[in-house]
Amino acid sequence: MSASSPDERTTPWLSLLHPDARLDLRGVPPDMAAGLSDRISPAGDTLVGWRLTPSDLRATEAYRALVLFQPSRISPAWLQRQGFAHLRHLSVIPNLHNPRWLLPRDARRAAARGWDLYNPQSSRGRLAKSVARSATRALGAAPLGRDLLIAHRSPPPLDEILARTLGTADYRLSLAPRWSGSRRRLAALLATPEGRELVFIKHRISMQAATPAGEAMAYIKFATRPGAIEEIAHEARFTAHVAGLGLTAGTVPRLLHHGPGNGGYLAISAPLATRSIPSEIVLTPVHLTLLTELACQAAVESTGSLLAQLAERVDSFPATLDGSWRELLAGGIAAVRGSPSAMALPTSLAHGDFVPWNLRLDPESGRLAVFDWERARLAQFLLYDCFHFQIQANMLVRRLEPGDNVARTLRATVQSPVTVALGLAPAQVAALLVAHLLEANMRWFEDHRSLLNLPTLATSPYQAMRRRMLESAIRELASCRS
């Protein structure tokens, strides 16, 4: 990321403007202004102001839009009298320099529904979400964050697309920028220019359109960066593919629209038809039935073929791959190749990120709704999703040590109805667990390959934990074969 390009952590509101908006800044703090420098123009058509008053806006005829942070004595009604008929009045939470959520100020129930965009994994996070939703329902979003007014003379492209898709312009928008990884991981990446570029390259914004009464109408994913556009487009294609499979235990959101728009790429999906509840953090019968259905979507490639491709990826990876990691990955590949019965197994369709926080249970139909198909593949190692669900729950929720995580995951999967339905022996399951961890670790290195400090990140506590899991899985496989 160049020094002059926008810091997308602080500017999710840009997605609500015209893509070609040229900005005229007034009173904007220097740190925010620096992140907007490539959009600033002497003949700007969009005024961005900080703590402005009506007297600061005596001449607005040249502007097609206003973006007002913490305005003083400027009301939506006053703006409408100035000819700005299309308004978004938002509360930026927790503040303007760290905008994690943008919720509507003019509809309490819609703002409370906007917290659906927050999907915490921990019990502490779920409690915080519950408290925030209750406070928003009682008091509105205004007390929770900073004031932001965005006013247009006519609807910007995003609203035109949403109005056509939803059949109405009477909705409220909530926004939540999405970043992959923990705060600690993000802090490490943002410390270098290469790391910032890696963070931003797959940045997207999640949005929710809701009625003023708080009924969800649609969920939107929007991106302008090529990496994020590719993932959203891939997810849209996969969602359409899975919708046609006729699964009995699972369903996917209904796509309303996807394609280029608003200067980027949009995917708009309908909410679930009924009230859904969060997935449990254990594999229940409906989880296992769905995993079996997905595993039965066999691909042409064999496990041996997929493993050969993985070996080529390791061999062709740049020299920034730590030597000990390269040796471990090669050792894991050799261990799986030492299990001939596993090498002949087929591969199958996999979600790629099958975890409790990407699942919702429809209590009426008893089916699981599965979201976020960005990592989906038609050909993946068998049991990939089964392993991923358990490993992530064990690691992030139960906080198990790496060796205990692997042992528990392997033991549960050997006894799983999915394994029984596929007719797999314990040694095959152990080999597939090693293959799963090889793929997950290699994907991590590929996602971070542009970083100059990759060797340092590869020795981080997070990667050290993943390394110990892979080492434990290789030992478990050797034990199964002995």
PDB file of N, CA and C in Angstrom, residues 44-123:
ATOM      1  N   GLY A  44     -13.351  19.530  -5.669  1.00  0.00           N
ATOM      2  CA  GLY A  44     -14.071  18.396  -5.115  1.00  0.00           C
ATOM      3  C   GLY A  44     -15.574  18.533  -5.221  1.00  0.00           C
ATOM      4  N   ASP A  45     -16.256  17.412  -5.484  1.00  0.00           N
ATOM      5  CA  ASP A  45     -17.718  17.419  -5.581  1.00  0.00           C
ATOM      6  C   ASP A  45     -18.378  16.862  -4.315  1.00  0.00           C
ATOM      7  N   THR A  46     -17.549  16.434  -3.333  1.00  0.00           N
ATOM      8  CA  THR A  46     -18.060  15.887  -2.084  1.00  0.00           C
ATOM      9  C   THR A  46     -17.326  16.561  -0.929  1.00  0.00           C
ATOM     10  N   LEU A  47     -18.056  17.264  -0.096  1.00  0.00           N
ATOM     11  CA  LEU A  47     -17.463  17.948   1.042  1.00  0.00           C
ATOM     12  C   LEU A  47     -17.365  16.983   2.215  1.00  0.00           C
ATOM     13  N   VAL A  48     -16.160  16.857   2.786  1.00  0.00           N
ATOM     14  CA  VAL A  48     -15.951  16.055   3.990  1.00  0.00           C
ATOM     15  C   VAL A  48     -15.554  17.022   5.093  1.00  0.00           C
ATOM     16  N   GLY A  49     -16.401  17.165   6.103  1.00  0.00           N
ATOM     17  CA  GLY A  49     -16.161  18.159   7.129  1.00  0.00           C
ATOM     18  C   GLY A  49     -16.179  17.593   8.531  1.00  0.00           C
ATOM     19  N   TRP A  50     -15.452  18.250   9.421  1.00  0.00           N
ATOM     20  CA  TRP A  50     -15.309  17.821  10.821  1.00  0.00           C
ATOM     21  C   TRP A  50     -15.833  18.931  11.724  1.00  0.00           C
ATOM     22  N   ARG A  51     -16.859  18.608  12.511  1.00  0.00           N
ATOM     23  CA  ARG A  51     -17.462  19.542  13.469  1.00  0.00           C
ATOM     24  C   ARG A  51     -17.925  20.845  12.797  1.00  0.00           C
ATOM     25  N   LEU A  52     -18.515  20.721  11.641  1.00  0.00           N
ATOM     26  CA  LEU A  52     -19.008  21.904  10.938  1.00  0.00           C
ATOM     27  C   LEU A  52     -20.365  22.340  11.490  1.00  0.00           C
ATOM     28  N   THR A  53     -20.676  23.600  11.302  1.00  0.00           N
ATOM     29  CA  THR A  53     -21.951  24.193  11.703  1.00  0.00           C
ATOM     30  C   THR A  53     -22.680  24.684  10.455  1.00  0.00           C
ATOM     31  N   PRO A  54     -23.965  25.056  10.570  1.00  0.00           N
ATOM     32  CA  PRO A  54     -24.669  25.587   9.389  1.00  0.00           C
ATOM     33  C   PRO A  54     -23.954  26.770   8.736  1.00  0.00           C
ATOM     34  N   SER A  55     -23.305  27.608   9.532  1.00  0.00           N
ATOM     35  CA  SER A  55     -22.609  28.750   8.938  1.00  0.00           C
ATOM     36  C   SER A  55     -21.427  28.321   8.075  1.00  0.00           C
ATOM     37  N   ASP A  56     -20.910  27.122   8.309  1.00  0.00           N
ATOM     38  CA  ASP A  56     -19.809  26.608   7.477  1.00  0.00           C
ATOM     39  C   ASP A  56     -20.310  26.070   6.141  1.00  0.00           C
ATOM     40  N   LEU A  57     -21.643  25.966   6.002  1.00  0.00           N
ATOM     41  CA  LEU A  57     -22.214  25.342   4.804  1.00  0.00           C
ATOM     42  C   LEU A  57     -23.105  26.324   4.050  1.00  0.00           C
ATOM     43  N   ARG A  58     -22.669  27.580   3.964  1.00  0.00           N
ATOM     44  CA  ARG A  58     -23.492  28.578   3.289  1.00  0.00           C
ATOM     45  C   ARG A  58     -23.492  28.406   1.778  1.00  0.00           C
ATOM     46  N   ALA A  59     -22.420  27.840   1.242  1.00  0.00           N
ATOM     47  CA  ALA A  59     -22.328  27.644  -0.209  1.00  0.00           C
ATOM     48  C   ALA A  59     -22.093  26.161  -0.490  1.00  0.00           C
ATOM     49  N   THR A  60     -23.173  25.444  -0.737  1.00  0.00           N
ATOM     50  CA  THR A  60     -23.063  23.995  -0.984  1.00  0.00           C
ATOM     51  C   THR A  60     -23.524  23.621  -2.389  1.00  0.00           C
ATOM     52  N   GLU A  61     -23.801  24.635  -3.232  1.00  0.00           N
ATOM     53  CA  GLU A  61     -24.360  24.335  -4.551  1.00  0.00           C
ATOM     54  C   GLU A  61     -23.436  23.469  -5.401  1.00  0.00           C
ATOM     55  N   ALA A  62     -22.116  23.575  -5.187  1.00  0.00           N
ATOM     56  CA  ALA A  62     -21.159  22.840  -6.022  1.00  0.00           C
ATOM     57  C   ALA A  62     -21.016  21.379  -5.611  1.00  0.00           C
ATOM     58  N   TYR A  63     -21.603  21.005  -4.497  1.00  0.00           N
ATOM     59  CA  TYR A  63     -21.409  19.653  -3.985  1.00  0.00           C
ATOM     60  C   TYR A  63     -22.606  18.751  -4.294  1.00  0.00           C
ATOM     61  N   ARG A  64     -22.295  17.540  -4.699  1.00  0.00           N
ATOM     62  CA  ARG A  64     -23.372  16.563  -4.860  1.00  0.00           C
ATOM     63  C   ARG A  64     -23.557  15.719  -3.600  1.00  0.00           C
ATOM     64  N   ALA A  65     -22.584  15.807  -2.674  1.00  0.00           N
ATOM     65  CA  ALA A  65     -22.702  15.039  -1.431  1.00  0.00           C
ATOM     66  C   ALA A  65     -21.932  15.729  -0.311  1.00  0.00           C
ATOM     67  N   LEU A  66     -22.381  15.492   0.922  1.00  0.00           N
ATOM     68  CA  LEU A  66     -21.711  15.984   2.116  1.00  0.00           C
ATOM     69  C   LEU A  66     -21.450  14.810   3.048  1.00  0.00           C
ATOM     70  N   VAL A  67     -20.263  14.775   3.639  1.00  0.00           N
ATOM     71  CA  VAL A  67     -19.915  13.793   4.671  1.00  0.00           C
ATOM     72  C   VAL A  67     -19.525  14.581   5.899  1.00  0.00           C
ATOM     73  N   LEU A  68     -20.340  14.516   6.930  1.00  0.00           N
ATOM     74  CA  LEU A  68     -20.170  15.387   8.093  1.00  0.00           C
ATOM     75  C   LEU A  68     -19.915  14.558   9.346  1.00  0.00           C
ATOM     76  N   PHE A  69     -18.712  14.690   9.889  1.00  0.00           N
ATOM     77  CA  PHE A  69     -18.345  14.022  11.133  1.00  0.00           C
ATOM     78  C   PHE A  69     -18.609  14.965  12.306  1.00  0.00           C
ATOM     79  N   GLN A  70     -19.309  14.464  13.300  1.00  0.00           N
ATOM     80  CA  GLN A  70     -19.600  15.235  14.501  1.00  0.00           C
ATOM     81  C   GLN A  70     -20.138  16.629  14.150  1.00  0.00           C
ATOM     82  N   PRO A  71     -21.171  16.714  13.301  1.00  0.00           N
ATOM     83  CA  PRO A  71     -21.698  18.034  12.939  1.00  0.00           C
ATOM     84  C   PRO A  71     -22.367  18.713  14.139  1.00  0.00           C
ATOM     85  N   SER A  72     -22.351  20.016  14.132  1.00  0.00           N
ATOM     86  CA  SER A  72     -22.935  20.791  15.225  1.00  0.00           C
ATOM     87  C   SER A  72     -24.138  21.591  14.698  1.00  0.00           C
ATOM     88  N   ARG A  73     -25.308  21.333  15.247  1.00  0.00           N
ATOM     89  CA  ARG A  73     -26.555  22.028  14.910  1.00  0.00           C
ATOM     90  C   ARG A  73     -26.955  21.832  13.453  1.00  0.00           C
ATOM     91  N   ILE A  74     -26.492  20.719  12.843  1.00  0.00           N
ATOM     92  CA  ILE A  74     -26.899  20.383  11.475  1.00  0.00           C
ATOM     93  C   ILE A  74     -27.769  19.135  11.551  1.00  0.00           C
ATOM     94  N   SER A  75     -29.017  19.283  11.240  1.00  0.00           N
ATOM     95  CA  SER A  75     -29.958  18.171  11.341  1.00  0.00           C
ATOM     96  C   SER A  75     -30.276  17.612   9.959  1.00  0.00           C
ATOM     97  N   PRO A  76     -30.776  16.373   9.883  1.00  0.00           N
ATOM     98  CA  PRO A  76     -31.218  15.842   8.586  1.00  0.00           C
ATOM     99  C   PRO A  76     -32.252  16.741   7.915  1.00  0.00           C
ATOM    100  N   ALA A  77     -33.163  17.314   8.707  1.00  0.00           N
ATOM    101  CA  ALA A  77     -34.182  18.189   8.114  1.00  0.00           C
ATOM    102  C   ALA A  77     -33.544  19.421   7.477  1.00  0.00           C
ATOM    103  N   TRP A  78     -32.534  19.998   8.144  1.00  0.00           N
ATOM    104  CA  TRP A  78     -31.851  21.166   7.594  1.00  0.00           C
ATOM    105  C   TRP A  78     -31.172  20.817   6.272  1.00  0.00           C
ATOM    106  N   LEU A  79     -30.547  19.630   6.227  1.00  0.00           N
ATOM    107  CA  LEU A  79     -29.874  19.210   4.995  1.00  0.00           C
ATOM    108  C   LEU A  79     -30.865  19.004   3.859  1.00  0.00           C
ATOM    109  N   GLN A  80     -32.029  18.459   4.177  1.00  0.00           N
ATOM    110  CA  GLN A  80     -33.034  18.272   3.137  1.00  0.00           C
ATOM    111  C   GLN A  80     -33.496  19.613   2.576  1.00  0.00           C
ATOM    112  N   ARG A  81     -33.572  20.614   3.422  1.00  0.00           N
ATOM    113  CA  ARG A  81     -33.958  21.937   2.931  1.00  0.00           C
ATOM    114  C   ARG A  81     -32.893  22.528   2.006  1.00  0.00           C
ATOM    115  N   GLN A  82     -31.655  22.083   2.149  1.00  0.00           N
ATOM    116  CA  GLN A  82     -30.573  22.543   1.269  1.00  0.00           C
ATOM    117  C   GLN A  82     -30.510  21.756  -0.031  1.00  0.00           C
ATOM    118  N   GLY A  83     -31.413  20.802  -0.211  1.00  0.00           N
ATOM    119  CA  GLY A  83     -31.464  20.032  -1.455  1.00  0.00           C
ATOM    120  C   GLY A  83     -30.822  18.662  -1.383  1.00  0.00           C
ATOM    121  N   PHE A  84     -30.379  18.246  -0.186  1.00  0.00           N
ATOM    122  CA  PHE A  84     -29.773  16.919  -0.034  1.00  0.00           C
ATOM    123  C   PHE A  84     -30.851  15.961   0.486  1.00  0.00           C
ATOM    124  N   ALA A  85     -31.551  15.355  -0.450  1.00  0.00           N
ATOM    125  CA  ALA A  85     -32.745  14.585  -0.107  1.00  0.00           C
ATOM    126  C   ALA A  85     -32.446  13.166   0.357  1.00  0.00           C
ATOM    127  N   HIS A  86     -31.262  12.668   0.016  1.00  0.00           N
ATOM    128  CA  HIS A  86     -30.948  11.268   0.335  1.00  0.00           C
ATOM    129  C   HIS A  86     -29.937  11.239   1.479  1.00  0.00           C
ATOM    130  N   LEU A  87     -30.354  10.743   2.654  1.00  0.00           N
ATOM    131  CA  LEU A  87     -29.549  10.843   3.864  1.00  0.00           C
ATOM    132  C   LEU A  87     -29.255   9.487   4.475  1.00  0.00           C
ATOM    133  N   ARG A  88     -28.041   9.376   5.061  1.00  0.00           N
ATOM    134  CA  ARG A  88     -27.678   8.256   5.933  1.00  0.00           C
ATOM    135  C   ARG A  88     -27.144   8.881   7.213  1.00  0.00           C
ATOM    136  N   HIS A  89     -27.841   8.651   8.321  1.00  0.00           N
ATOM    137  CA  HIS A  89     -27.419   9.170   9.615  1.00  0.00           C
ATOM    138  C   HIS A  89     -26.944   7.988  10.441  1.00  0.00           C
ATOM    139  N   LEU A  90     -25.644   7.945  10.730  1.00  0.00           N
ATOM    140  CA  LEU A  90     -25.025   6.762  11.311  1.00  0.00           C
ATOM    141  C   LEU A  90     -24.305   7.075  12.613  1.00  0.00           C
ATOM    142  N   SER A  91     -24.193   6.056  13.431  1.00  0.00           N
ATOM    143  CA  SER A  91     -23.359   6.128  14.626  1.00  0.00           C
ATOM    144  C   SER A  91     -22.153   5.231  14.387  1.00  0.00           C
ATOM    145  N   VAL A  92     -20.953   5.818  14.506  1.00  0.00           N
ATOM    146  CA  VAL A  92     -19.714   5.089  14.237  1.00  0.00           C
ATOM    147  C   VAL A  92     -19.182   4.565  15.573  1.00  0.00           C
ATOM    148  N   ILE A  93     -19.100   3.246  15.692  1.00  0.00           N
ATOM    149  CA  ILE A  93     -18.790   2.593  16.964  1.00  0.00           C
ATOM    150  C   ILE A  93     -17.489   1.793  16.839  1.00  0.00           C
ATOM    151  N   PRO A  94     -16.538   1.949  17.788  1.00  0.00           N
ATOM    152  CA  PRO A  94     -16.590   2.794  18.978  1.00  0.00           C
ATOM    153  C   PRO A  94     -16.245   4.263  18.719  1.00  0.00           C
ATOM    154  N   ASN A  95     -15.493   4.554  17.628  1.00  0.00           N
ATOM    155  CA  ASN A  95     -15.160   5.950  17.343  1.00  0.00           C
ATOM    156  C   ASN A  95     -14.759   6.092  15.879  1.00  0.00           C
ATOM    157  N   LEU A  96     -14.489   7.307  15.475  1.00  0.00           N
ATOM    158  CA  LEU A  96     -14.224   7.590  14.063  1.00  0.00           C
ATOM    159  C   LEU A  96     -12.877   7.068  13.598  1.00  0.00           C
ATOM    160  N   HIS A  97     -11.948   6.857  14.519  1.00  0.00           N
ATOM    161  CA  HIS A  97     -10.630   6.350  14.143  1.00  0.00           C
ATOM    162  C   HIS A  97     -10.569   4.816  14.182  1.00  0.00           C
ATOM    163  N   ASN A  98     -11.575   4.202  14.755  1.00  0.00           N
ATOM    164  CA  ASN A  98     -11.659   2.741  14.821  1.00  0.00           C
ATOM    165  C   ASN A  98     -13.096   2.326  14.547  1.00  0.00           C
ATOM    166  N   PRO A  99     -13.562   2.513  13.308  1.00  0.00           N
ATOM    167  CA  PRO A  99     -14.970   2.260  12.988  1.00  0.00           C
ATOM    168  C   PRO A  99     -15.251   0.771  12.745  1.00  0.00           C
ATOM    169  N   ARG A 100     -15.591   0.071  13.806  1.00  0.00           N
ATOM    170  CA  ARG A 100     -15.865  -1.366  13.676  1.00  0.00           C
ATOM    171  C   ARG A 100     -17.302  -1.641  13.263  1.00  0.00           C
ATOM    172  N   TRP A 101     -18.212  -0.748  13.644  1.00  0.00           N
ATOM    173  CA  TRP A 101     -19.616  -0.880  13.252  1.00  0.00           C
ATOM    174  C   TRP A 101     -20.170   0.500  12.947  1.00  0.00           C
ATOM    175  N   LEU A 102     -21.002   0.585  11.931  1.00  0.00           N
ATOM    176  CA  LEU A 102     -21.737   1.800  11.614  1.00  0.00           C
ATOM    177  C   LEU A 102     -23.215   1.444  11.621  1.00  0.00           C
ATOM    178  N   LEU A 103     -23.956   1.988  12.581  1.00  0.00           N
ATOM    179  CA  LEU A 103     -25.358   1.644  12.764  1.00  0.00           C
ATOM    180  C   LEU A 103     -26.234   2.870  12.573  1.00  0.00           C
ATOM    181  N   PRO A 104     -27.455   2.684  12.051  1.00  0.00           N
ATOM    182  CA  PRO A 104     -28.330   3.835  11.794  1.00  0.00           C
ATOM    183  C   PRO A 104     -28.792   4.508  13.086  1.00  0.00           C
ATOM    184  N   ARG A 105     -28.794   5.829  13.067  1.00  0.00           N
ATOM    185  CA  ARG A 105     -29.231   6.599  14.235  1.00  0.00           C
ATOM    186  C   ARG A 105     -30.732   6.879  14.215  1.00  0.00           C
ATOM    187  N   ASP A 106     -31.371   6.714  13.060  1.00  0.00           N
ATOM    188  CA  ASP A 106     -32.759   7.136  12.921  1.00  0.00           C
ATOM    189  C   ASP A 106     -33.757   5.989  13.009  1.00  0.00           C
ATOM    190  N   ALA A 107     -33.318   4.807  13.462  1.00  0.00           N
ATOM    191  CA  ALA A 107     -34.234   3.675  13.599  1.00  0.00           C
ATOM    192  C   ALA A 107     -33.638   2.696  14.614  1.00  0.00           C
ATOM    193  N   ARG A 108     -34.138   2.747  15.849  1.00  0.00           N
ATOM    194  CA  ARG A 108     -33.550   1.938  16.916  1.00  0.00           C
ATOM    195  C   ARG A 108     -33.591   0.448  16.607  1.00  0.00           C
ATOM    196  N   ARG A 109     -34.716  -0.012  16.132  1.00  0.00           N
ATOM    197  CA  ARG A 109     -34.847  -1.458  15.898  1.00  0.00           C
ATOM    198  C   ARG A 109     -33.946  -1.919  14.764  1.00  0.00           C
ATOM    199  N   ALA A 110     -33.817  -1.097  13.740  1.00  0.00           N
ATOM    200  CA  ALA A 110     -32.898  -1.443  12.644  1.00  0.00           C
ATOM    201  C   ALA A 110     -31.462  -1.458  13.144  1.00  0.00           C
ATOM    202  N   ALA A 111     -31.124  -0.493  14.017  1.00  0.00           N
ATOM    203  CA  ALA A 111     -29.769  -0.463  14.577  1.00  0.00           C
ATOM    204  C   ALA A 111     -29.513  -1.690  15.447  1.00  0.00           C
ATOM    205  N   ALA A 112     -30.500  -2.072  16.265  1.00  0.00           N
ATOM    206  CA  ALA A 112     -30.341  -3.266  17.096  1.00  0.00           C
ATOM    207  C   ALA A 112     -30.169  -4.510  16.232  1.00  0.00           C
ATOM    208  N   ARG A 113     -30.907  -4.584  15.135  1.00  0.00           N
ATOM    209  CA  ARG A 113     -30.757  -5.725  14.220  1.00  0.00           C
ATOM    210  C   ARG A 113     -29.382  -5.718  13.575  1.00  0.00           C
ATOM    211  N   GLY A 114     -28.784  -4.540  13.420  1.00  0.00           N
ATOM    212  CA  GLY A 114     -27.461  -4.456  12.798  1.00  0.00           C
ATOM    213  C   GLY A 114     -26.379  -5.193  13.553  1.00  0.00           C
ATOM    214  N   TRP A 115     -26.588  -5.449  14.846  1.00  0.00           N
ATOM    215  CA  TRP A 115     -25.596  -6.215  15.599  1.00  0.00           C
ATOM    216  C   TRP A 115     -25.490  -7.662  15.122  1.00  0.00           C
ATOM    217  N   ASP A 116     -26.409  -8.088  14.247  1.00  0.00           N
ATOM    218  CA  ASP A 116     -26.268  -9.422  13.640  1.00  0.00           C
ATOM    219  C   ASP A 116     -24.971  -9.535  12.852  1.00  0.00           C
ATOM    220  N   LEU A 117     -24.417  -8.396  12.440  1.00  0.00           N
ATOM    221  CA  LEU A 117     -23.154  -8.424  11.697  1.00  0.00           C
ATOM    222  C   LEU A 117     -21.970  -8.799  12.573  1.00  0.00           C
ATOM    223  N   TYR A 118     -22.171  -8.755  13.884  1.00  0.00           N
ATOM    224  CA  TYR A 118     -21.107  -9.111  14.833  1.00  0.00           C
ATOM    225  C   TYR A 118     -21.319 -10.561  15.247  1.00  0.00           C
ATOM    226  N   ASN A 119     -20.334 -11.399  14.984  1.00  0.00           N
ATOM    227  CA  ASN A 119     -20.464 -12.837  15.236  1.00  0.00           C
ATOM    228  C   ASN A 119     -19.313 -13.310  16.113  1.00  0.00           C
ATOM    229  N   PRO A 120     -19.324 -12.962  17.395  1.00  0.00           N
ATOM    230  CA  PRO A 120     -18.189 -13.311  18.266  1.00  0.00           C
ATOM    231  C   PRO A 120     -18.118 -14.802  18.547  1.00  0.00           C
ATOM    232  N   GLN A 121     -16.894 -15.272  18.850  1.00  0.00           N
ATOM    233  CA  GLN A 121     -16.668 -16.688  19.108  1.00  0.00           C
ATOM    234  C   GLN A 121     -16.681 -17.008  20.599  1.00  0.00           C
ATOM    235  N   SER A 122     -16.274 -16.075  21.415  1.00  0.00           N
ATOM    236  CA  SER A 122     -16.130 -16.336  22.848  1.00  0.00           C
ATOM    237  C   SER A 122     -17.411 -16.000  23.598  1.00  0.00           C
ATOM    238  N   SER A 123     -17.563 -16.583  24.766  1.00  0.00           N
ATOM    239  CA  SER A 123     -18.724 -16.283  25.602  1.00  0.00           C
ATOM    240  C   SER A 123     -18.704 -14.814  26.028  1.00  0.00           C
TER     241      SER A 123
END
